[in-house]
Amino acid sequence: MTWNTNLRWRLPLLCLVLEVAMVVLFGLFVRYPDADSSWSNEKRKGNITSDLENEFYYRYPSFQDVHVMVFLGFGFLMTFLQRYGYCALGFNFLLAALGVQWALLMQGWFQYTKDRLILLGIKNLIDADSCVASVCVAFGAVLGKVSPIQMLLMTFFQVALFSANEFLLLHVLEVKDAGGSITIHIFGAYFGLTVTWILYRHNLDHSRERQSSVYHSNLFAMIGTLFLWIYWPSFNSAMSNYGDAQHRAAINTYCSLAASVLTSVAMSSVLHKKGKLDMVHIQNATLAGGVGVGTAAEMMLMPYGALIVGFICGAVSTLGFVYLTPFLESRLRIQDTCGIHNLHGIPGLIGAIVGAVTAAYASPDGDRGFVYPFGFHNEKDEKVQGRFQAFGLLLTLAIAMVGGTIMGLILKLPFWGQAMDEDCFDDSIYWEMHEEKSSSPEDHTHKPSVPTEPVEQPTSSATLAP
């Protein structure tokens, strides 16, 4: 069966319908009291003496960093495929643009509603980007195998499910997850892995050659890695309380990231028969420390504790790329294009466990764990918080897998414009390609014009023969 990949009417119609819906919903439900002309009234009500106390000036630098990670870091990280750079960057741009709008609405209805209106501020923008980061994680599992229509539908569904799960964990169970190891990375990874498991392609080996990378594609992907690595401390600390909590989250993340780099390089060399480095490991496993320290980022891990987390995550992530990814594809039929299980799934699980243990062993005297945000008053509170952290992990896994199964079954329908197995991982299916053409002797369009005067031809040796 041949699938129709011509999206001329389906993609424009879906994009326009979704955007018109966003315009209507924003007009009906969204307001920004801290950013409109009534700010002067808000200052008087809150006894604010200076415009510099507007939350914009506290949160915007963090928002900038997270924004760069979502649109630039994740986009370039997925350009490692030799003939899929347009789709990696373009589809990431598309899904993020839809995702932030839909997330502002969904998270607003769950968390920021007053008098039936969503109150929009810089904090909402950070939350929306964090939600879209989870969508980008899931995108990595299906990269190269889905159409833009499928990506838009997947984004729309995942953002809604993410917002519900986030509300349950952070506001109902009061799980502490500053850097999103559970809510962002675990949810995105296992949602995406479940979707790609449902969408398993039996003949994907026919396009196996295009699943590899080349020199320049690896360089582009490394740009994404470096942007993500540099800005990850902002990502993990963006939503923490001002002061020591935010300060601690940035330091812990930085230490963990640094440790994961050295461990990843060491493991990559050890696992290669000739001691060489694999660029796939350097692009991905070096970021695992940022994922692993996410839940406990603002807790009292201490710098050496953060280094230990990064050490473990870097090693486990590298081992996952070498041994686990082939096992998942050959035995469990999970075709994980970007290896998100190794970068986000397993390090996220490690981060969730670290968070639960740290919370369980927190002390009211402040020497251990993380006390004040938990509101601990006695030893029983610590154990309860530890159990709630573990329960939040299990709930997230359940919601992600059930939601991924539903989404996978919807996307499996044959009319979403997806490519055939032998055409996957190729930009030319959905993009107009402008290939560089070199001139050849037969290409008369590149030859100089013919002289107006006749040119005397040299006498051949044949005419001189008697």
Coordinates of C-alpha atoms in Angstrom, one line a residue:
M1 CA 0.0 0.0 0.0
T2 CA 1.3 3.5 -1.0
W3 CA 0.5 6.3 1.3
N4 CA -0.1 9.8 0.0
T5 CA 2.5 12.3 1.4
N6 CA 1.1 15.3 -0.4
L7 CA 0.1 17.7 2.4
R8 CA -1.0 20.6 0.2
W9 CA -4.5 20.9 1.7
R10 CA -4.3 18.9 4.9
L11 CA -1.4 20.6 6.5
P12 CA -2.5 24.2 5.8
L13 CA -6.0 23.5 6.9
L14 CA -4.9 22.0 10.2
C15 CA -2.5 24.8 10.9
L16 CA -5.0 27.5 10.2
V17 CA -7.8 25.8 12.1
L18 CA -5.6 25.4 15.2
E19 CA -4.3 29.0 15.0
V20 CA -7.8 30.4 14.6
A21 CA -8.9 28.4 17.6
M22 CA -6.0 29.8 19.6
V23 CA -6.9 33.3 18.7
V24 CA -10.5 32.8 19.9
L25 CA -9.6 31.1 23.1
F26 CA -6.9 33.7 24.0
G27 CA -9.5 36.4 23.3
L28 CA -12.0 34.8 25.6
F29 CA -9.8 33.6 28.5
V30 CA -6.4 35.2 28.6
R31 CA -5.4 38.5 30.3
Y32 CA -2.1 39.9 31.6
P33 CA -2.6 42.1 34.6
D34 CA 1.1 42.6 35.3
A35 CA 1.8 43.7 31.7
D36 CA -1.1 46.0 30.9
S37 CA -2.0 49.6 31.8
S38 CA -3.5 48.5 35.1
W39 CA 0.0 47.7 36.5
S40 CA -0.1 51.0 38.4
N41 CA -3.1 49.7 40.2
E42 CA -1.4 46.4 40.9
K43 CA 1.5 48.4 42.4
R44 CA -0.7 50.2 44.8
K45 CA -2.6 47.0 45.9
G46 CA 0.7 45.1 46.5
N47 CA 2.4 48.1 48.1
I48 CA 5.1 48.0 45.3
T49 CA 7.3 51.0 45.1
S50 CA 9.2 50.4 41.9
D51 CA 8.6 49.0 38.5
L52 CA 11.7 46.9 38.9
E53 CA 9.7 44.7 41.3
N54 CA 7.7 43.5 38.4
E55 CA 8.3 39.7 38.1
F56 CA 9.5 40.3 34.5
Y57 CA 12.8 41.5 35.7
Y58 CA 13.4 38.5 37.9
R59 CA 12.2 35.7 35.6
Y60 CA 13.0 37.0 32.1
P61 CA 16.7 36.0 32.0
S62 CA 15.7 32.4 32.9
F63 CA 12.9 32.5 30.3
Q64 CA 15.4 33.5 27.6
D65 CA 17.7 30.6 28.5
V66 CA 14.9 28.0 28.5
H67 CA 13.5 29.5 25.3
V68 CA 16.9 29.0 23.6
M69 CA 17.0 25.4 24.8
V70 CA 13.6 24.5 23.3
F71 CA 13.8 26.2 20.0
L72 CA 17.6 26.0 19.2
G73 CA 19.1 23.4 21.5
F74 CA 16.6 20.6 20.9
G75 CA 16.2 21.6 17.2
F76 CA 19.9 21.3 16.4
L77 CA 20.4 18.3 18.6
M78 CA 18.2 16.3 16.2
T79 CA 20.1 17.3 13.0
F80 CA 22.5 14.4 13.3
L81 CA 20.6 12.5 10.5
Q82 CA 22.4 13.1 7.3
R83 CA 19.4 13.9 5.2
Y84 CA 16.8 15.0 7.8
G85 CA 18.1 18.4 9.0
Y86 CA 15.2 20.4 7.4
C87 CA 12.6 18.2 9.2
A88 CA 14.5 18.1 12.5
L89 CA 14.7 21.9 12.7
G90 CA 11.5 22.8 10.9
F91 CA 9.2 20.3 12.7
N92 CA 10.7 21.2 16.0
F93 CA 10.0 24.9 15.3
L94 CA 6.4 24.0 14.2
L95 CA 5.5 21.8 17.2
A96 CA 7.1 24.3 19.7
A97 CA 5.2 27.2 18.2
L98 CA 1.9 25.3 18.6
G99 CA 2.9 23.8 21.9
V100 CA 3.6 27.1 23.7
Q101 CA 0.2 28.5 22.7
W102 CA -1.7 25.5 23.8
A103 CA 0.3 25.1 26.9
L104 CA -0.4 28.6 28.0
L105 CA -4.1 27.8 27.8
M106 CA -4.0 24.3 29.3
Q107 CA -1.6 25.1 32.2
G108 CA -3.5 28.4 32.7
W109 CA -6.8 26.6 33.2
F110 CA -5.2 24.2 35.7
Q111 CA -3.0 26.6 37.6
Y112 CA -3.4 30.3 36.8
T113 CA -7.2 31.0 36.6
K114 CA -8.9 33.8 38.5
D115 CA -12.6 34.7 37.9
R116 CA -12.6 32.3 34.9
L117 CA -9.7 34.2 33.3
I118 CA -6.1 33.0 32.7
L119 CA -3.7 35.5 34.2
L120 CA -0.7 35.5 31.9
G121 CA 2.8 36.5 33.1
I122 CA 6.5 35.6 32.5
K123 CA 6.1 32.6 34.8
N124 CA 3.5 31.1 32.5
L125 CA 5.9 31.5 29.5
I126 CA 8.6 29.5 31.4
D127 CA 6.0 26.8 32.3
A128 CA 4.9 26.6 28.7
D129 CA 8.4 26.2 27.4
S130 CA 9.0 23.5 30.0
C131 CA 5.9 21.7 28.7
V132 CA 7.1 22.0 25.1
A133 CA 10.5 20.6 26.2
S134 CA 8.7 17.4 27.1
V135 CA 7.1 17.4 23.6
C136 CA 10.5 17.8 22.0
V137 CA 11.8 14.8 24.0
A138 CA 8.9 12.6 22.7
F139 CA 9.6 14.0 19.2
G140 CA 13.1 12.5 19.4
A141 CA 11.7 8.9 19.6
V142 CA 9.6 9.3 16.4
L143 CA 12.0 11.5 14.5
G144 CA 12.1 10.6 10.8
K145 CA 9.1 8.4 10.8
V146 CA 6.1 10.8 11.1
S147 CA 4.6 13.6 9.1
P148 CA 4.1 17.2 10.3
I149 CA 0.4 16.5 10.6
Q150 CA 1.1 13.6 13.0
M151 CA 3.5 15.9 14.9
L152 CA 0.9 18.6 15.4
L153 CA -1.7 16.1 16.6
M154 CA 0.8 14.5 18.9
T155 CA 1.8 17.9 20.3
F156 CA -1.9 18.9 20.9
F157 CA -2.6 15.7 22.8
Q158 CA 0.6 15.5 24.7
V159 CA 0.4 19.1 26.0
A160 CA -3.1 18.5 27.4
L161 CA -2.0 15.3 29.1
F162 CA 1.3 16.9 30.3
S163 CA -0.7 19.7 31.9
A164 CA -3.0 17.4 33.7
N165 CA -0.2 15.2 35.0
E166 CA 1.8 18.2 36.1
F167 CA -1.1 19.5 38.1
L168 CA -1.7 16.2 39.8
L169 CA 1.9 15.9 40.8
L170 CA 2.9 19.4 41.8
H171 CA -0.4 20.7 43.2
V172 CA -2.4 17.7 44.4
L173 CA 0.4 15.3 45.5
E174 CA 2.8 18.3 46.1
V175 CA 5.7 16.4 44.6
K176 CA 8.9 18.4 44.4
D177 CA 10.4 18.4 40.9
A178 CA 12.3 21.7 40.3
G179 CA 14.1 20.6 37.1
G180 CA 11.4 18.3 35.8
S181 CA 13.1 14.9 35.9
I182 CA 9.6 13.4 36.5
T183 CA 7.2 15.8 34.9
I184 CA 9.2 16.7 31.8
H185 CA 11.8 14.0 31.1
I186 CA 10.2 10.8 32.3
F187 CA 6.8 11.8 31.0
G188 CA 8.2 12.9 27.6
A189 CA 10.4 9.9 27.2
Y190 CA 7.9 7.2 28.0
F191 CA 5.1 8.9 26.1
G192 CA 7.3 9.0 23.0
L193 CA 8.7 5.5 23.5
T194 CA 5.1 4.1 23.7
V195 CA 4.1 6.0 20.6
T196 CA 7.0 4.7 18.6
W197 CA 6.3 1.2 19.9
I198 CA 2.8 1.4 18.6
L199 CA 4.0 2.9 15.3
Y200 CA 6.6 0.1 14.8
R201 CA 7.7 -0.2 11.1
H202 CA 8.6 -3.7 10.0
N203 CA 10.6 -2.6 7.0
L204 CA 12.5 0.3 8.4
D205 CA 15.8 -1.4 7.5
H206 CA 15.1 -0.3 3.9
S207 CA 16.0 3.2 4.9
R208 CA 18.8 2.2 7.3
E209 CA 21.4 4.0 5.3
R210 CA 19.8 7.4 5.9
Q211 CA 19.6 6.8 9.7
S212 CA 23.4 7.3 9.9
S213 CA 25.1 10.6 10.3
V214 CA 27.9 12.4 8.4
Y215 CA 30.6 14.8 9.4
H216 CA 28.7 18.0 9.0
S217 CA 25.4 16.7 10.5
N218 CA 27.3 15.7 13.6
L219 CA 28.7 19.2 13.9
F220 CA 25.3 20.7 13.6
A221 CA 24.0 18.3 16.3
M222 CA 26.9 19.3 18.5
I223 CA 25.7 22.9 18.4
G224 CA 22.5 21.8 20.0
T225 CA 24.3 19.9 22.6
L226 CA 26.4 22.9 23.6
F227 CA 23.5 25.2 23.8
L228 CA 21.6 22.7 26.0
W229 CA 24.6 22.1 28.2
I230 CA 25.3 25.8 28.8
Y231 CA 21.7 26.7 29.6
W232 CA 20.6 23.7 31.6
P233 CA 21.3 25.3 35.0
S234 CA 18.7 28.0 34.1
F235 CA 16.3 25.2 33.0
N236 CA 16.5 23.4 36.4
S237 CA 16.4 26.6 38.5
A238 CA 13.9 28.7 36.5
M239 CA 10.9 28.0 38.6
S240 CA 12.6 27.7 42.0
N241 CA 12.0 30.2 44.8
Y242 CA 14.1 33.3 44.7
G243 CA 17.2 33.2 46.9
D244 CA 19.0 30.1 48.2
A245 CA 16.7 27.6 46.4
Q246 CA 17.4 29.0 42.9
H247 CA 21.0 29.5 43.7
R248 CA 21.4 25.9 44.9
A249 CA 19.6 24.5 41.9
A250 CA 21.9 26.2 39.4
I251 CA 25.0 25.1 41.3
N252 CA 23.9 21.5 41.6
T253 CA 23.0 21.3 38.0
Y254 CA 26.3 22.8 36.8
C255 CA 28.3 20.3 38.9
S256 CA 26.3 17.4 37.7
L257 CA 26.6 18.4 34.0
A258 CA 30.4 18.8 34.4
A259 CA 30.7 15.3 35.9
S260 CA 28.6 13.7 33.2
V261 CA 31.0 15.1 30.5
L262 CA 34.1 13.4 31.9
T263 CA 32.3 10.2 32.6
S264 CA 30.7 10.0 29.1
V265 CA 34.0 10.6 27.4
A266 CA 35.7 7.9 29.5
M267 CA 33.0 5.4 28.9
S268 CA 32.8 6.1 25.2
S269 CA 36.5 5.4 24.9
V270 CA 36.4 2.3 27.0
L271 CA 33.5 0.8 25.1
H272 CA 35.2 1.2 21.7
K273 CA 37.6 -1.6 20.6
K274 CA 40.2 0.9 19.5
G275 CA 39.6 3.4 22.3
K276 CA 38.0 6.0 20.0
L277 CA 35.2 8.4 20.9
D278 CA 31.7 8.1 19.5
M279 CA 30.1 11.4 18.7
V280 CA 26.6 10.1 19.5
H281 CA 27.7 9.6 23.1
I282 CA 29.2 13.1 23.3
Q283 CA 26.1 14.7 21.9
N284 CA 23.8 13.0 24.3
A285 CA 25.3 11.3 27.4
T286 CA 27.1 14.6 28.3
L287 CA 23.7 16.1 29.0
A288 CA 22.4 13.2 31.2
G289 CA 23.7 14.9 34.4
G290 CA 21.3 17.8 33.9
V291 CA 18.4 15.4 33.6
G292 CA 19.4 13.2 36.5
V293 CA 19.8 16.1 39.0
G294 CA 16.5 17.7 38.0
T295 CA 14.2 16.6 40.8
A296 CA 16.7 17.1 43.5
A297 CA 18.2 20.3 42.0
E298 CA 17.0 22.6 44.7
M299 CA 17.6 20.1 47.5
M300 CA 20.6 20.0 49.8
L301 CA 22.5 17.5 47.6
M302 CA 25.8 19.3 48.3
P303 CA 28.2 19.7 45.4
Y304 CA 29.8 16.3 45.8
G305 CA 26.4 14.7 45.7
A306 CA 25.6 16.5 42.4
L307 CA 28.9 15.3 41.0
I308 CA 28.0 11.7 42.0
V309 CA 24.6 12.0 40.2
G310 CA 26.3 13.3 37.1
F311 CA 28.9 10.6 37.2
I312 CA 26.3 7.8 37.4
C313 CA 24.0 9.4 34.7
G314 CA 26.9 9.9 32.3
A315 CA 28.0 6.3 32.6
V316 CA 24.6 4.7 32.5
S317 CA 23.5 6.9 29.5
T318 CA 26.6 5.9 27.5
L319 CA 26.1 2.2 28.3
G320 CA 22.5 2.6 27.2
F321 CA 23.5 3.8 23.7
V322 CA 25.8 0.9 23.3
Y323 CA 23.8 -2.0 24.7
L324 CA 20.2 -1.0 25.5
T325 CA 19.1 0.8 22.3
P326 CA 19.9 -2.3 20.0
F327 CA 18.1 -4.5 22.5
L328 CA 15.0 -2.4 22.6
E329 CA 14.7 -2.4 18.8
S330 CA 15.5 -6.1 18.2
R331 CA 13.6 -7.6 21.2
L332 CA 10.9 -5.1 22.2
R333 CA 10.3 -3.4 18.8
I334 CA 11.0 0.1 20.1
Q335 CA 12.6 2.1 17.3
D336 CA 14.0 5.0 19.3
T337 CA 15.6 7.3 16.7
C338 CA 17.4 9.7 19.0
G339 CA 17.9 7.4 21.9
I340 CA 15.7 9.4 24.3
H341 CA 15.5 6.4 26.6
N342 CA 19.2 6.8 27.3
L343 CA 19.3 10.6 27.6
H344 CA 15.9 11.3 29.3
G345 CA 14.3 8.1 30.4
I346 CA 16.9 6.3 32.5
P347 CA 18.6 9.5 33.8
G348 CA 15.0 10.8 34.7
L349 CA 14.4 7.6 36.6
I350 CA 17.7 8.1 38.4
G351 CA 16.7 11.7 39.2
A352 CA 13.3 10.6 40.5
I353 CA 15.0 8.1 42.9
V354 CA 17.5 10.6 44.0
G355 CA 14.8 13.1 44.8
A356 CA 12.7 10.5 46.7
V357 CA 15.6 9.4 48.8
T358 CA 16.8 12.9 49.5
A359 CA 13.3 13.9 50.6
A360 CA 12.9 10.9 52.8
Y361 CA 16.2 11.7 54.6
A362 CA 15.6 15.4 54.9
S363 CA 16.0 16.7 58.4
P364 CA 14.1 19.5 60.2
D365 CA 17.4 21.0 61.3
G366 CA 18.3 21.8 57.7
D367 CA 21.6 19.8 57.7
R368 CA 20.2 17.1 55.3
G369 CA 17.8 17.1 52.4
F370 CA 15.5 20.0 51.6
V371 CA 13.4 21.3 54.4
Y372 CA 11.6 24.6 54.2
P373 CA 9.7 24.2 50.9
F374 CA 8.4 20.8 52.2
G375 CA 7.1 22.4 55.3
F376 CA 8.5 19.7 57.5
H377 CA 7.7 19.8 61.2
N378 CA 8.6 16.2 62.3
E379 CA 10.2 13.0 61.0
K380 CA 6.9 11.6 59.8
D381 CA 6.6 14.4 57.2
E382 CA 9.9 13.4 55.7
K383 CA 8.9 9.8 55.1
V384 CA 5.5 10.8 53.7
Q385 CA 7.2 13.2 51.2
G386 CA 9.5 10.5 50.1
R387 CA 6.6 8.1 49.4
F388 CA 4.8 10.9 47.6
Q389 CA 7.8 11.4 45.4
A390 CA 7.8 7.7 44.5
F391 CA 4.1 7.6 43.9
G392 CA 4.4 10.6 41.6
L393 CA 7.0 8.7 39.5
L394 CA 4.7 5.7 39.2
L395 CA 1.7 7.9 38.3
T396 CA 3.6 9.7 35.6
L397 CA 4.8 6.4 34.1
A398 CA 1.2 5.1 34.0
I399 CA -0.3 8.3 32.5
A400 CA 2.6 8.6 29.9
M401 CA 2.2 5.0 28.7
V402 CA -1.6 5.0 28.6
G403 CA -1.6 8.3 26.8
G404 CA 1.1 7.2 24.4
T405 CA -0.8 4.1 23.5
I406 CA -3.9 6.1 22.7
M407 CA -1.9 8.6 20.7
G408 CA 0.0 5.8 18.8
L409 CA -3.2 4.1 17.8
I410 CA -4.6 7.4 16.4
L411 CA -1.4 8.2 14.5
K412 CA -1.3 4.7 13.1
L413 CA -4.2 5.5 10.8
P414 CA -2.9 5.7 7.2
F415 CA -4.2 9.1 6.1
W416 CA -1.9 11.5 8.1
G417 CA 0.6 11.9 5.2
Q418 CA 3.3 9.6 6.7
A419 CA 6.0 8.3 4.4
M420 CA 6.6 4.6 3.5
D421 CA 9.2 2.7 5.4
E422 CA 11.7 3.0 2.5
D423 CA 11.2 6.8 2.3
C424 CA 11.8 7.6 6.0
F425 CA 14.5 10.0 7.2
D426 CA 14.5 11.9 4.0
D427 CA 13.8 15.7 3.8
S428 CA 12.7 15.6 0.2
I429 CA 9.4 13.9 1.2
Y430 CA 8.1 17.1 2.8
W431 CA 10.5 19.9 1.7
E432 CA 11.4 21.6 -1.5
M433 CA 15.1 20.7 -1.9
H434 CA 17.5 23.1 -3.5
E435 CA 20.5 21.0 -4.3
E436 CA 23.8 22.5 -5.3
K437 CA 24.6 21.6 -8.9
S438 CA 28.2 21.6 -10.2
S439 CA 28.9 22.4 -13.8
S440 CA 30.0 19.6 -16.0
P441 CA 31.5 19.5 -19.5
E442 CA 28.1 18.5 -20.9
D443 CA 26.4 21.4 -19.2
H444 CA 26.3 24.0 -21.9
T445 CA 24.5 26.5 -19.7
H446 CA 27.8 27.2 -17.8
K447 CA 30.0 27.5 -20.9
P448 CA 31.2 30.9 -22.1
S449 CA 29.4 32.4 -25.1
V450 CA 30.6 31.4 -28.6
P451 CA 33.0 34.0 -30.1
T452 CA 31.6 36.1 -33.0
E453 CA 34.7 35.6 -35.2
P454 CA 35.6 32.2 -36.5
V455 CA 38.5 30.6 -34.8
E456 CA 41.0 28.8 -37.0
Q457 CA 41.1 25.2 -36.0
P458 CA 44.5 23.5 -35.8
T459 CA 45.3 21.1 -38.6
S460 CA 45.1 17.6 -37.4
S461 CA 47.8 15.1 -38.0
A462 CA 45.5 13.1 -40.3
T463 CA 45.4 15.9 -42.9
L464 CA 49.2 16.1 -43.0
A465 CA 49.5 12.4 -43.9
P466 CA 50.4 11.7 -47.6

